[in-house]
């Protein structure tokens, strides 16, 4: 079974600075998908960024980018120019690409606080 | 805007009651999911469904059942609510393949 580990339960960063959230995963599969989700306080979970394992290029969405290291099974999220609205719980998630690829497996989350 | 709608945002029920949590999606997604979210434990999959009338157990199905009579609706049933089922319940839907989920806003259930 796949597992996803987020080793930082809480982090904080000053507004306008850069922060990196860590995620590692364990799988024997070669093809899969990785995701970062954001859950603001009392609000809906939304997708931040998605990476396909067979693509070597790191995904980028505006101020959000990932550092995908397939051999190390590492998938970190970098947030540049942090804003107060980035304060949220962030979840890393894994999904198989083949077979019964219905399920996402989530890490336990990292609570990020952006300070003014 | 595509949506996953959960019928209740907050719910308070008594121990032993039968509880229904409803979820509706308007995206024609094949797959629907119920997770519970608890502090320090992240999201844990209760049940999911990949087609109408089809269901599979997730990681923590005990004490729960589900129903999917129509493609757009997926219900979570607590047959006899207990205090350890107090939690945030999240519904999600997806297409099969490499896309992620679309989540509902969640139902915070308190069992007293």
mmCIF file with all atom_site columns, C-alpha atoms in Angstrom:
data_model
loop_
_atom_site.group_PDB
_atom_site.id
_atom_site.type_symbol
_atom_site.label_atom_id
_atom_site.label_alt_id
_atom_site.label_comp_id
_atom_site.label_asym_id
_atom_site.label_entity_id
_atom_site.label_seq_id
_atom_site.pdbx_PDB_ins_code
_atom_site.Cartn_x
_atom_site.Cartn_y
_atom_site.Cartn_z
_atom_site.occupancy
_atom_site.B_iso_or_equiv
_atom_site.pdbx_formal_charge
_atom_site.auth_seq_id
_atom_site.auth_comp_id
_atom_site.auth_asym_id
_atom_site.auth_atom_id
_atom_site.pdbx_PDB_model_num
ATOM 1   C CA . UNK A 1 1   ? 0.000   0.000  0.000   1.00 0.00 ? 1   UNK A CA 1
ATOM 2   C CA . UNK A 1 2   ? 1.137   3.494  -0.712  1.00 0.00 ? 2   UNK A CA 1
ATOM 3   C CA . UNK A 1 3   ? 1.969   5.850  2.118   1.00 0.00 ? 3   UNK A CA 1
ATOM 4   C CA . UNK A 1 4   ? 2.463   9.599  2.125   1.00 0.00 ? 4   UNK A CA 1
ATOM 5   C CA . UNK A 1 5   ? 4.476   11.336 4.832   1.00 0.00 ? 5   UNK A CA 1
ATOM 6   C CA . UNK A 1 6   ? 4.493   15.024 5.669   1.00 0.00 ? 6   UNK A CA 1
ATOM 7   C CA . UNK A 1 7   ? 7.128   15.474 8.342   1.00 0.00 ? 7   UNK A CA 1
ATOM 8   C CA . UNK A 1 8   ? 6.282   19.067 9.278   1.00 0.00 ? 8   UNK A CA 1
ATOM 9   C CA . UNK A 1 9   ? 3.002   19.312 11.216  1.00 0.00 ? 9   UNK A CA 1
ATOM 10  C CA . UNK A 1 10  ? 3.278   23.113 11.412  1.00 0.00 ? 10  UNK A CA 1
ATOM 11  C CA . UNK A 1 11  ? 5.294   25.826 9.698   1.00 0.00 ? 11  UNK A CA 1
ATOM 12  C CA . UNK A 1 12  ? 5.275   29.586 9.632   1.00 0.00 ? 12  UNK A CA 1
ATOM 13  C CA . UNK A 1 13  ? 6.664   32.168 7.221   1.00 0.00 ? 13  UNK A CA 1
ATOM 14  C CA . UNK A 1 14  ? 6.745   35.934 6.963   1.00 0.00 ? 14  UNK A CA 1
ATOM 15  C CA . UNK A 1 15  ? 4.679   37.595 4.309   1.00 0.00 ? 15  UNK A CA 1
ATOM 16  C CA . UNK A 1 16  ? 6.537   37.962 0.981   1.00 0.00 ? 16  UNK A CA 1
ATOM 17  C CA . UNK A 1 17  ? 9.090   35.282 1.855   1.00 0.00 ? 17  UNK A CA 1
ATOM 18  C CA . UNK A 1 18  ? 9.469   31.799 0.390   1.00 0.00 ? 18  UNK A CA 1
ATOM 19  C CA . UNK A 1 19  ? 8.599   28.569 2.168   1.00 0.00 ? 19  UNK A CA 1
ATOM 20  C CA . UNK A 1 20  ? 8.979   24.904 1.250   1.00 0.00 ? 20  UNK A CA 1
ATOM 21  C CA . UNK A 1 21  ? 6.715   22.139 2.494   1.00 0.00 ? 21  UNK A CA 1
ATOM 22  C CA . UNK A 1 22  ? 8.063   18.598 2.450   1.00 0.00 ? 22  UNK A CA 1
ATOM 23  C CA . UNK A 1 23  ? 6.399   15.399 1.313   1.00 0.00 ? 23  UNK A CA 1
ATOM 24  C CA . UNK A 1 24  ? 7.740   11.909 0.800   1.00 0.00 ? 24  UNK A CA 1
ATOM 25  C CA . UNK A 1 25  ? 5.881   8.863  -0.401  1.00 0.00 ? 25  UNK A CA 1
ATOM 26  C CA . UNK A 1 26  ? 6.381   5.166  -0.699  1.00 0.00 ? 26  UNK A CA 1
ATOM 27  C CA . UNK A 1 27  ? 5.315   3.153  -3.733  1.00 0.00 ? 27  UNK A CA 1
ATOM 28  C CA . UNK A 1 28  ? 6.494   0.319  -5.934  1.00 0.00 ? 28  UNK A CA 1
ATOM 29  C CA . UNK A 1 29  ? 4.696   1.771  -8.942  1.00 0.00 ? 29  UNK A CA 1
ATOM 30  C CA . UNK A 1 30  ? 6.483   3.548  -11.756 1.00 0.00 ? 30  UNK A CA 1
ATOM 31  C CA . UNK A 1 31  ? 3.625   5.665  -13.029 1.00 0.00 ? 31  UNK A CA 1
ATOM 32  C CA . UNK A 1 32  ? 1.496   7.752  -10.704 1.00 0.00 ? 32  UNK A CA 1
ATOM 33  C CA . UNK A 1 33  ? 0.275   11.234 -9.928  1.00 0.00 ? 33  UNK A CA 1
ATOM 34  C CA . UNK A 1 34  ? 1.085   13.557 -7.062  1.00 0.00 ? 34  UNK A CA 1
ATOM 35  C CA . UNK A 1 35  ? -0.964  16.465 -5.776  1.00 0.00 ? 35  UNK A CA 1
ATOM 36  C CA . UNK A 1 36  ? -0.878  19.303 -3.301  1.00 0.00 ? 36  UNK A CA 1
ATOM 37  C CA . UNK A 1 37  ? -4.189  20.413 -1.840  1.00 0.00 ? 37  UNK A CA 1
ATOM 38  C CA . UNK A 1 38  ? -4.873  23.546 0.211   1.00 0.00 ? 38  UNK A CA 1
ATOM 39  C CA . UNK A 1 39  ? -7.541  23.789 2.908   1.00 0.00 ? 39  UNK A CA 1
ATOM 40  C CA . UNK A 1 40  ? -7.978  27.353 4.244   1.00 0.00 ? 40  UNK A CA 1
ATOM 41  C CA . UNK A 1 41  ? -9.516  27.722 7.717   1.00 0.00 ? 41  UNK A CA 1
ATOM 42  C CA . UNK A 1 42  ? -13.178 26.652 7.624   1.00 0.00 ? 42  UNK A CA 1
ATOM 43  C CA . UNK A 1 43  ? -13.131 26.547 3.863   1.00 0.00 ? 43  UNK A CA 1
ATOM 44  C CA . UNK A 1 44  ? -13.180 24.043 1.055   1.00 0.00 ? 44  UNK A CA 1
ATOM 45  C CA . UNK A 1 45  ? -10.212 21.914 0.024   1.00 0.00 ? 45  UNK A CA 1
ATOM 46  C CA . UNK A 1 46  ? -8.866  22.998 -3.348  1.00 0.00 ? 46  UNK A CA 1
ATOM 47  C CA . UNK A 1 47  ? -6.232  21.613 -5.687  1.00 0.00 ? 47  UNK A CA 1
ATOM 48  C CA . UNK A 1 48  ? -3.044  23.660 -5.784  1.00 0.00 ? 48  UNK A CA 1
ATOM 49  C CA . UNK A 1 49  ? -0.801  21.738 -8.150  1.00 0.00 ? 49  UNK A CA 1
ATOM 50  C CA . UNK A 1 50  ? -0.476  18.363 -9.851  1.00 0.00 ? 50  UNK A CA 1
ATOM 51  C CA . UNK A 1 51  ? 2.530   16.384 -11.096 1.00 0.00 ? 51  UNK A CA 1
ATOM 52  C CA . UNK A 1 52  ? 2.650   13.366 -13.385 1.00 0.00 ? 52  UNK A CA 1
ATOM 53  C CA . UNK A 1 53  ? 5.452   10.998 -12.413 1.00 0.00 ? 53  UNK A CA 1
ATOM 54  C CA . UNK A 1 54  ? 6.501   10.277 -15.990 1.00 0.00 ? 54  UNK A CA 1
ATOM 55  C CA . UNK A 1 55  ? 7.160   13.977 -16.592 1.00 0.00 ? 55  UNK A CA 1
ATOM 56  C CA . UNK A 1 56  ? 10.581  15.114 -15.448 1.00 0.00 ? 56  UNK A CA 1
ATOM 57  C CA . UNK A 1 57  ? 9.704   18.785 -15.585 1.00 0.00 ? 57  UNK A CA 1
ATOM 58  C CA . UNK A 1 58  ? 8.523   20.207 -12.289 1.00 0.00 ? 58  UNK A CA 1
ATOM 59  C CA . UNK A 1 59  ? 4.981   21.581 -12.279 1.00 0.00 ? 59  UNK A CA 1
ATOM 60  C CA . UNK A 1 60  ? 4.438   25.301 -11.675 1.00 0.00 ? 60  UNK A CA 1
ATOM 61  C CA . UNK A 1 61  ? 1.271   27.297 -11.000 1.00 0.00 ? 61  UNK A CA 1
ATOM 62  C CA . UNK A 1 62  ? 1.979   30.988 -10.495 1.00 0.00 ? 62  UNK A CA 1
ATOM 63  C CA . UNK A 1 63  ? 3.664   31.340 -7.063  1.00 0.00 ? 63  UNK A CA 1
ATOM 64  C CA . UNK A 1 64  ? 3.455   27.602 -6.403  1.00 0.00 ? 64  UNK A CA 1
ATOM 65  C CA . UNK A 1 65  ? 6.017   25.138 -7.712  1.00 0.00 ? 65  UNK A CA 1
ATOM 66  C CA . UNK A 1 66  ? 7.153   21.646 -6.860  1.00 0.00 ? 66  UNK A CA 1
ATOM 67  C CA . UNK A 1 67  ? 10.481  19.904 -6.580  1.00 0.00 ? 67  UNK A CA 1
ATOM 68  C CA . UNK A 1 68  ? 9.785   16.367 -7.734  1.00 0.00 ? 68  UNK A CA 1
ATOM 69  C CA . UNK A 1 69  ? 12.609  13.906 -7.074  1.00 0.00 ? 69  UNK A CA 1
ATOM 70  C CA . UNK A 1 70  ? 11.359  10.539 -8.330  1.00 0.00 ? 70  UNK A CA 1
ATOM 71  C CA . UNK A 1 71  ? 14.328  8.456  -7.229  1.00 0.00 ? 71  UNK A CA 1
ATOM 72  C CA . UNK A 1 72  ? 14.145  9.909  -3.732  1.00 0.00 ? 72  UNK A CA 1
ATOM 73  C CA . UNK A 1 73  ? 10.325  9.691  -3.730  1.00 0.00 ? 73  UNK A CA 1
ATOM 74  C CA . UNK A 1 74  ? 10.118  13.289 -2.667  1.00 0.00 ? 74  UNK A CA 1
ATOM 75  C CA . UNK A 1 75  ? 7.571   15.911 -3.713  1.00 0.00 ? 75  UNK A CA 1
ATOM 76  C CA . UNK A 1 76  ? 8.026   19.260 -1.982  1.00 0.00 ? 76  UNK A CA 1
ATOM 77  C CA . UNK A 1 77  ? 5.908   22.382 -2.506  1.00 0.00 ? 77  UNK A CA 1
ATOM 78  C CA . UNK A 1 78  ? 7.527   25.796 -2.748  1.00 0.00 ? 78  UNK A CA 1
ATOM 79  C CA . UNK A 1 79  ? 5.429   28.899 -2.166  1.00 0.00 ? 79  UNK A CA 1
ATOM 80  C CA . UNK A 1 80  ? 7.084   32.112 -3.315  1.00 0.00 ? 80  UNK A CA 1
ATOM 81  C CA . UNK A 1 81  ? 6.123   35.627 -2.216  1.00 0.00 ? 81  UNK A CA 1
ATOM 82  C CA . UNK A 1 82  ? 3.903   34.227 0.541   1.00 0.00 ? 82  UNK A CA 1
ATOM 83  C CA . UNK A 1 83  ? 0.610   36.012 1.099   1.00 0.00 ? 83  UNK A CA 1
ATOM 84  C CA . UNK A 1 84  ? -1.699  36.097 4.110   1.00 0.00 ? 84  UNK A CA 1
ATOM 85  C CA . UNK A 1 85  ? -4.253  34.161 2.082   1.00 0.00 ? 85  UNK A CA 1
ATOM 86  C CA . UNK A 1 86  ? -1.818  31.257 1.828   1.00 0.00 ? 86  UNK A CA 1
ATOM 87  C CA . UNK A 1 87  ? -2.472  30.472 5.498   1.00 0.00 ? 87  UNK A CA 1
ATOM 88  C CA . UNK A 1 88  ? -4.012  27.011 5.344   1.00 0.00 ? 88  UNK A CA 1
ATOM 89  C CA . UNK A 1 89  ? -3.548  23.322 5.914   1.00 0.00 ? 89  UNK A CA 1
ATOM 90  C CA . UNK A 1 90  ? -1.663  21.760 3.015   1.00 0.00 ? 90  UNK A CA 1
ATOM 91  C CA . UNK A 1 91  ? -2.043  18.107 2.104   1.00 0.00 ? 91  UNK A CA 1
ATOM 92  C CA . UNK A 1 92  ? 0.193   16.075 -0.164  1.00 0.00 ? 92  UNK A CA 1
ATOM 93  C CA . UNK A 1 93  ? -1.553  13.222 -1.999  1.00 0.00 ? 93  UNK A CA 1
ATOM 94  C CA . UNK A 1 94  ? -0.674  10.238 -4.214  1.00 0.00 ? 94  UNK A CA 1
ATOM 95  C CA . UNK A 1 95  ? -2.688  8.416  -6.867  1.00 0.00 ? 95  UNK A CA 1
ATOM 96  C CA . UNK A 1 96  ? -1.791  5.352  -8.929  1.00 0.00 ? 96  UNK A CA 1
ATOM 97  C CA . UNK A 1 97  ? -2.067  5.705  -12.671 1.00 0.00 ? 97  UNK A CA 1
ATOM 98  C CA . UNK A 1 98  ? -2.985  2.140  -13.544 1.00 0.00 ? 98  UNK A CA 1
ATOM 99  C CA . UNK A 1 99  ? -5.479  -0.489 -12.481 1.00 0.00 ? 99  UNK A CA 1
ATOM 100 C CA . UNK A 1 100 ? -8.091  0.681  -10.033 1.00 0.00 ? 100 UNK A CA 1
ATOM 101 C CA . UNK A 1 101 ? -6.739  4.189  -9.861  1.00 0.00 ? 101 UNK A CA 1
ATOM 102 C CA . UNK A 1 102 ? -9.634  5.694  -8.039  1.00 0.00 ? 102 UNK A CA 1
ATOM 103 C CA . UNK A 1 103 ? -8.187  6.573  -4.696  1.00 0.00 ? 103 UNK A CA 1
ATOM 104 C CA . UNK A 1 104 ? -6.035  9.390  -3.424  1.00 0.00 ? 104 UNK A CA 1
ATOM 105 C CA . UNK A 1 105 ? -3.832  8.633  -0.433  1.00 0.00 ? 105 UNK A CA 1
ATOM 106 C CA . UNK A 1 106 ? -3.215  11.726 1.680   1.00 0.00 ? 106 UNK A CA 1
ATOM 107 C CA . UNK A 1 107 ? -0.517  12.755 4.099   1.00 0.00 ? 107 UNK A CA 1
ATOM 108 C CA . UNK A 1 108 ? -1.479  14.086 7.512   1.00 0.00 ? 108 UNK A CA 1
ATOM 109 C CA . UNK A 1 109 ? -1.032  17.682 6.485   1.00 0.00 ? 109 UNK A CA 1
ATOM 110 C CA . UNK A 1 110 ? 1.122   20.693 7.265   1.00 0.00 ? 110 UNK A CA 1
ATOM 111 C CA . UNK A 1 111 ? -0.447  23.748 8.852   1.00 0.00 ? 111 UNK A CA 1
ATOM 112 C CA . UNK A 1 112 ? 1.137   26.823 7.287   1.00 0.00 ? 112 UNK A CA 1
ATOM 113 C CA . UNK A 1 113 ? 0.756   30.225 8.901   1.00 0.00 ? 113 UNK A CA 1
ATOM 114 C CA . UNK A 1 114 ? 1.788   33.344 7.013   1.00 0.00 ? 114 UNK A CA 1
ATOM 115 C CA . UNK A 1 115 ? 2.604   36.180 9.399   1.00 0.00 ? 115 UNK A CA 1
ATOM 116 C CA . UNK A 1 116 ? 2.276   39.875 8.502   1.00 0.00 ? 116 UNK A CA 1
ATOM 117 C CA . UNK B 2 1   ? -18.691 26.466 -11.669 1.00 0.00 ? 1   UNK B CA 1
ATOM 118 C CA . UNK B 2 2   ? -18.551 22.735 -11.065 1.00 0.00 ? 2   UNK B CA 1
ATOM 119 C CA . UNK B 2 3   ? -19.704 21.713 -7.650  1.00 0.00 ? 3   UNK B CA 1
ATOM 120 C CA . UNK B 2 4   ? -19.813 19.080 -4.997  1.00 0.00 ? 4   UNK B CA 1
ATOM 121 C CA . UNK B 2 5   ? -22.536 19.952 -2.522  1.00 0.00 ? 5   UNK B CA 1
ATOM 122 C CA . UNK B 2 6   ? -22.881 18.494 0.936   1.00 0.00 ? 6   UNK B CA 1
ATOM 123 C CA . UNK B 2 7   ? -26.344 18.923 2.381   1.00 0.00 ? 7   UNK B CA 1
ATOM 124 C CA . UNK B 2 8   ? -25.339 20.117 5.848   1.00 0.00 ? 8   UNK B CA 1
ATOM 125 C CA . UNK B 2 9   ? -22.421 22.202 7.062   1.00 0.00 ? 9   UNK B CA 1
ATOM 126 C CA . UNK B 2 10  ? -22.987 21.437 10.736  1.00 0.00 ? 10  UNK B CA 1
ATOM 127 C CA . UNK B 2 11  ? -24.920 18.585 12.284  1.00 0.00 ? 11  UNK B CA 1
ATOM 128 C CA . UNK B 2 12  ? -25.533 17.536 15.897  1.00 0.00 ? 12  UNK B CA 1
ATOM 129 C CA . UNK B 2 13  ? -26.930 14.079 16.549  1.00 0.00 ? 13  UNK B CA 1
ATOM 130 C CA . UNK B 2 14  ? -27.528 11.895 19.576  1.00 0.00 ? 14  UNK B CA 1
ATOM 131 C CA . UNK B 2 15  ? -25.772 8.622  20.282  1.00 0.00 ? 15  UNK B CA 1
ATOM 132 C CA . UNK B 2 16  ? -27.625 5.730  18.676  1.00 0.00 ? 16  UNK B CA 1
ATOM 133 C CA . UNK B 2 17  ? -29.343 7.817  16.013  1.00 0.00 ? 17  UNK B CA 1
ATOM 134 C CA . UNK B 2 18  ? -29.209 6.826  12.353  1.00 0.00 ? 18  UNK B CA 1
ATOM 135 C CA . UNK B 2 19  ? -27.487 9.627  10.462  1.00 0.00 ? 19  UNK B CA 1
ATOM 136 C CA . UNK B 2 20  ? -27.523 10.372 6.743   1.00 0.00 ? 20  UNK B CA 1
ATOM 137 C CA . UNK B 2 21  ? -24.925 12.607 5.105   1.00 0.00 ? 21  UNK B CA 1
ATOM 138 C CA . UNK B 2 22  ? -25.766 13.553 1.554   1.00 0.00 ? 22  UNK B CA 1
ATOM 139 C CA . UNK B 2 23  ? -23.459 14.565 -1.266  1.00 0.00 ? 23  UNK B CA 1
ATOM 140 C CA . UNK B 2 24  ? -24.373 15.653 -4.789  1.00 0.00 ? 24  UNK B CA 1
ATOM 141 C CA . UNK B 2 25  ? -22.064 16.471 -7.700  1.00 0.00 ? 25  UNK B CA 1
ATOM 142 C CA . UNK B 2 26  ? -22.963 18.108 -10.996 1.00 0.00 ? 26  UNK B CA 1
ATOM 143 C CA . UNK B 2 27  ? -19.879 17.139 -13.021 1.00 0.00 ? 27  UNK B CA 1
ATOM 144 C CA . UNK B 2 28  ? -20.948 13.682 -14.279 1.00 0.00 ? 28  UNK B CA 1
ATOM 145 C CA . UNK B 2 29  ? -18.017 12.139 -12.391 1.00 0.00 ? 29  UNK B CA 1
ATOM 146 C CA . UNK B 2 30  ? -17.869 8.358  -12.161 1.00 0.00 ? 30  UNK B CA 1
ATOM 147 C CA . UNK B 2 31  ? -16.140 8.230  -8.802  1.00 0.00 ? 31  UNK B CA 1
ATOM 148 C CA . UNK B 2 32  ? -17.309 9.527  -5.457  1.00 0.00 ? 32  UNK B CA 1
ATOM 149 C CA . UNK B 2 33  ? -15.674 9.321  -2.056  1.00 0.00 ? 33  UNK B CA 1
ATOM 150 C CA . UNK B 2 34  ? -16.319 9.829  1.632   1.00 0.00 ? 34  UNK B CA 1
ATOM 151 C CA . UNK B 2 35  ? -13.430 10.780 3.907   1.00 0.00 ? 35  UNK B CA 1
ATOM 152 C CA . UNK B 2 36  ? -13.296 11.768 7.514   1.00 0.00 ? 36  UNK B CA 1
ATOM 153 C CA . UNK B 2 37  ? -10.809 14.365 8.662   1.00 0.00 ? 37  UNK B CA 1
ATOM 154 C CA . UNK B 2 38  ? -9.453  14.438 12.204  1.00 0.00 ? 38  UNK B CA 1
ATOM 155 C CA . UNK B 2 39  ? -6.660  16.601 13.644  1.00 0.00 ? 39  UNK B CA 1
ATOM 156 C CA . UNK B 2 40  ? -3.303  14.846 13.425  1.00 0.00 ? 40  UNK B CA 1
ATOM 157 C CA . UNK B 2 41  ? -4.730  11.987 11.379  1.00 0.00 ? 41  UNK B CA 1
ATOM 158 C CA . UNK B 2 42  ? -5.295  13.718 8.054   1.00 0.00 ? 42  UNK B CA 1
ATOM 159 C CA . UNK B 2 43  ? -7.926  12.369 5.689   1.00 0.00 ? 43  UNK B CA 1
ATOM 160 C CA . UNK B 2 44  ? -8.974  8.755  5.969   1.00 0.00 ? 44  UNK B CA 1
ATOM 161 C CA . UNK B 2 45  ? -11.084 7.045  3.320   1.00 0.00 ? 45  UNK B CA 1
ATOM 162 C CA . UNK B 2 46  ? -14.328 5.518  4.566   1.00 0.00 ? 46  UNK B CA 1
ATOM 163 C CA . UNK B 2 47  ? -15.982 4.298  1.357   1.00 0.00 ? 47  UNK B CA 1
ATOM 164 C CA . UNK B 2 48  ? -15.904 5.055  -2.322  1.00 0.00 ? 48  UNK B CA 1
ATOM 165 C CA . UNK B 2 49  ? -17.997 4.295  -5.364  1.00 0.00 ? 49  UNK B CA 1
ATOM 166 C CA . UNK B 2 50  ? -16.807 3.991  -8.975  1.00 0.00 ? 50  UNK B CA 1
ATOM 167 C CA . UNK B 2 51  ? -20.231 3.551  -10.546 1.00 0.00 ? 51  UNK B CA 1
ATOM 168 C CA . UNK B 2 52  ? -23.916 3.607  -9.714  1.00 0.00 ? 52  UNK B CA 1
ATOM 169 C CA . UNK B 2 53  ? -24.779 0.930  -7.145  1.00 0.00 ? 53  UNK B CA 1
ATOM 170 C CA . UNK B 2 54  ? -21.097 -0.002 -6.837  1.00 0.00 ? 54  UNK B CA 1
ATOM 171 C CA . UNK B 2 55  ? -19.178 0.593  -3.637  1.00 0.00 ? 55  UNK B CA 1
ATOM 172 C CA . UNK B 2 56  ? -15.912 -0.385 -2.068  1.00 0.00 ? 56  UNK B CA 1
ATOM 173 C CA . UNK B 2 57  ? -14.643 -0.161 1.479   1.00 0.00 ? 57  UNK B CA 1
ATOM 174 C CA . UNK B 2 58  ? -11.907 2.263  2.234   1.00 0.00 ? 58  UNK B CA 1
ATOM 175 C CA . UNK B 2 59  ? -9.534  2.199  5.164   1.00 0.00 ? 59  UNK B CA 1
ATOM 176 C CA . UNK B 2 60  ? -12.035 2.769  7.987   1.00 0.00 ? 60  UNK B CA 1
ATOM 177 C CA . UNK B 2 61  ? -15.485 1.456  6.946   1.00 0.00 ? 61  UNK B CA 1
ATOM 178 C CA . UNK B 2 62  ? -16.560 0.111  10.336  1.00 0.00 ? 62  UNK B CA 1
ATOM 179 C CA . UNK B 2 63  ? -19.744 1.728  11.587  1.00 0.00 ? 63  UNK B CA 1
ATOM 180 C CA . UNK B 2 64  ? -20.574 3.230  8.196   1.00 0.00 ? 64  UNK B CA 1
ATOM 181 C CA . UNK B 2 65  ? -22.442 2.254  5.061   1.00 0.00 ? 65  UNK B CA 1
ATOM 182 C CA . UNK B 2 66  ? -23.082 4.045  1.773   1.00 0.00 ? 66  UNK B CA 1
ATOM 183 C CA . UNK B 2 67  ? -25.641 4.266  -0.977  1.00 0.00 ? 67  UNK B CA 1
ATOM 184 C CA . UNK B 2 68  ? -25.317 5.338  -4.586  1.00 0.00 ? 68  UNK B CA 1
ATOM 185 C CA . UNK B 2 69  ? -28.601 4.954  -6.431  1.00 0.00 ? 69  UNK B CA 1
ATOM 186 C CA . UNK B 2 70  ? -27.909 7.755  -8.927  1.00 0.00 ? 70  UNK B CA 1
ATOM 187 C CA . UNK B 2 71  ? -24.650 8.844  -10.483 1.00 0.00 ? 71  UNK B CA 1
ATOM 188 C CA . UNK B 2 72  ? -24.739 12.305 -8.989  1.00 0.00 ? 72  UNK B CA 1
ATOM 189 C CA . UNK B 2 73  ? -25.585 11.352 -5.391  1.00 0.00 ? 73  UNK B CA 1
ATOM 190 C CA . UNK B 2 74  ? -23.542 9.494  -2.795  1.00 0.00 ? 74  UNK B CA 1
ATOM 191 C CA . UNK B 2 75  ? -24.858 9.080  0.730   1.00 0.00 ? 75  UNK B CA 1
ATOM 192 C CA . UNK B 2 76  ? -22.961 8.142  3.862   1.00 0.00 ? 76  UNK B CA 1
ATOM 193 C CA . UNK B 2 77  ? -24.968 6.395  6.583   1.00 0.00 ? 77  UNK B CA 1
ATOM 194 C CA . UNK B 2 78  ? -24.056 6.033  10.213  1.00 0.00 ? 78  UNK B CA 1
ATOM 195 C CA . UNK B 2 79  ? -26.261 3.159  11.294  1.00 0.00 ? 79  UNK B CA 1
ATOM 196 C CA . UNK B 2 80  ? -26.004 3.951  15.010  1.00 0.00 ? 80  UNK B CA 1
ATOM 197 C CA . UNK B 2 81  ? -24.023 7.082  15.691  1.00 0.00 ? 81  UNK B CA 1
ATOM 198 C CA . UNK B 2 82  ? -21.381 6.974  18.389  1.00 0.00 ? 82  UNK B CA 1
ATOM 199 C CA . UNK B 2 83  ? -19.314 9.729  19.982  1.00 0.00 ? 83  UNK B CA 1
ATOM 200 C CA . UNK B 2 84  ? -16.142 8.491  18.274  1.00 0.00 ? 84  UNK B CA 1
ATOM 201 C CA . UNK B 2 85  ? -17.772 9.353  14.955  1.00 0.00 ? 85  UNK B CA 1
ATOM 202 C CA . UNK B 2 86  ? -17.657 13.034 15.827  1.00 0.00 ? 86  UNK B CA 1
ATOM 203 C CA . UNK B 2 87  ? -15.568 14.419 12.982  1.00 0.00 ? 87  UNK B CA 1
ATOM 204 C CA . UNK B 2 88  ? -15.412 16.475 9.793   1.00 0.00 ? 88  UNK B CA 1
ATOM 205 C CA . UNK B 2 89  ? -16.762 14.481 6.857   1.00 0.00 ? 89  UNK B CA 1
ATOM 206 C CA . UNK B 2 90  ? -15.610 15.360 3.358   1.00 0.00 ? 90  UNK B CA 1
ATOM 207 C CA . UNK B 2 91  ? -17.224 14.211 0.145   1.00 0.00 ? 91  UNK B CA 1
ATOM 208 C CA . UNK B 2 92  ? -15.312 14.303 -3.132  1.00 0.00 ? 92  UNK B CA 1
ATOM 209 C CA . UNK B 2 93  ? -15.769 13.256 -6.724  1.00 0.00 ? 93  UNK B CA 1
ATOM 210 C CA . UNK B 2 94  ? -13.457 12.592 -9.645  1.00 0.00 ? 94  UNK B CA 1
ATOM 211 C CA . UNK B 2 95  ? -13.106 11.240 -13.128 1.00 0.00 ? 95  UNK B CA 1
ATOM 212 C CA . UNK B 2 96  ? -11.091 8.064  -13.507 1.00 0.00 ? 96  UNK B CA 1
ATOM 213 C CA . UNK B 2 97  ? -7.531  8.843  -14.517 1.00 0.00 ? 97  UNK B CA 1
ATOM 214 C CA . UNK B 2 98  ? -4.892  11.312 -13.456 1.00 0.00 ? 98  UNK B CA 1
ATOM 215 C CA . UNK B 2 99  ? -7.047  14.162 -12.304 1.00 0.00 ? 99  UNK B CA 1
ATOM 216 C CA . UNK B 2 100 ? -7.542  14.935 -8.661  1.00 0.00 ? 100 UNK B CA 1
ATOM 217 C CA . UNK B 2 101 ? -10.698 15.272 -6.675  1.00 0.00 ? 101 UNK B CA 1
ATOM 218 C CA . UNK B 2 102 ? -13.225 18.044 -6.369  1.00 0.00 ? 102 UNK B CA 1
ATOM 219 C CA . UNK B 2 103 ? -14.246 18.389 -2.741  1.00 0.00 ? 103 UNK B CA 1
ATOM 220 C CA . UNK B 2 104 ? -17.397 19.517 -1.028  1.00 0.00 ? 104 UNK B CA 1
ATOM 221 C CA . UNK B 2 105 ? -17.311 22.039 1.805   1.00 0.00 ? 105 UNK B CA 1
ATOM 222 C CA . UNK B 2 106 ? -17.529 19.356 4.482   1.00 0.00 ? 106 UNK B CA 1
ATOM 223 C CA . UNK B 2 107 ? -20.014 18.421 7.202   1.00 0.00 ? 107 UNK B CA 1
ATOM 224 C CA . UNK B 2 108 ? -18.925 18.846 10.780  1.00 0.00 ? 108 UNK B CA 1
ATOM 225 C CA . UNK B 2 109 ? -20.797 16.152 12.700  1.00 0.00 ? 109 UNK B CA 1
ATOM 226 C CA . UNK B 2 110 ? -21.002 16.159 16.466  1.00 0.00 ? 110 UNK B CA 1
ATOM 227 C CA . UNK B 2 111 ? -22.456 13.123 18.213  1.00 0.00 ? 111 UNK B CA 1
ATOM 228 C CA . UNK B 2 112 ? -23.531 13.792 21.802  1.00 0.00 ? 112 UNK B CA 1
#
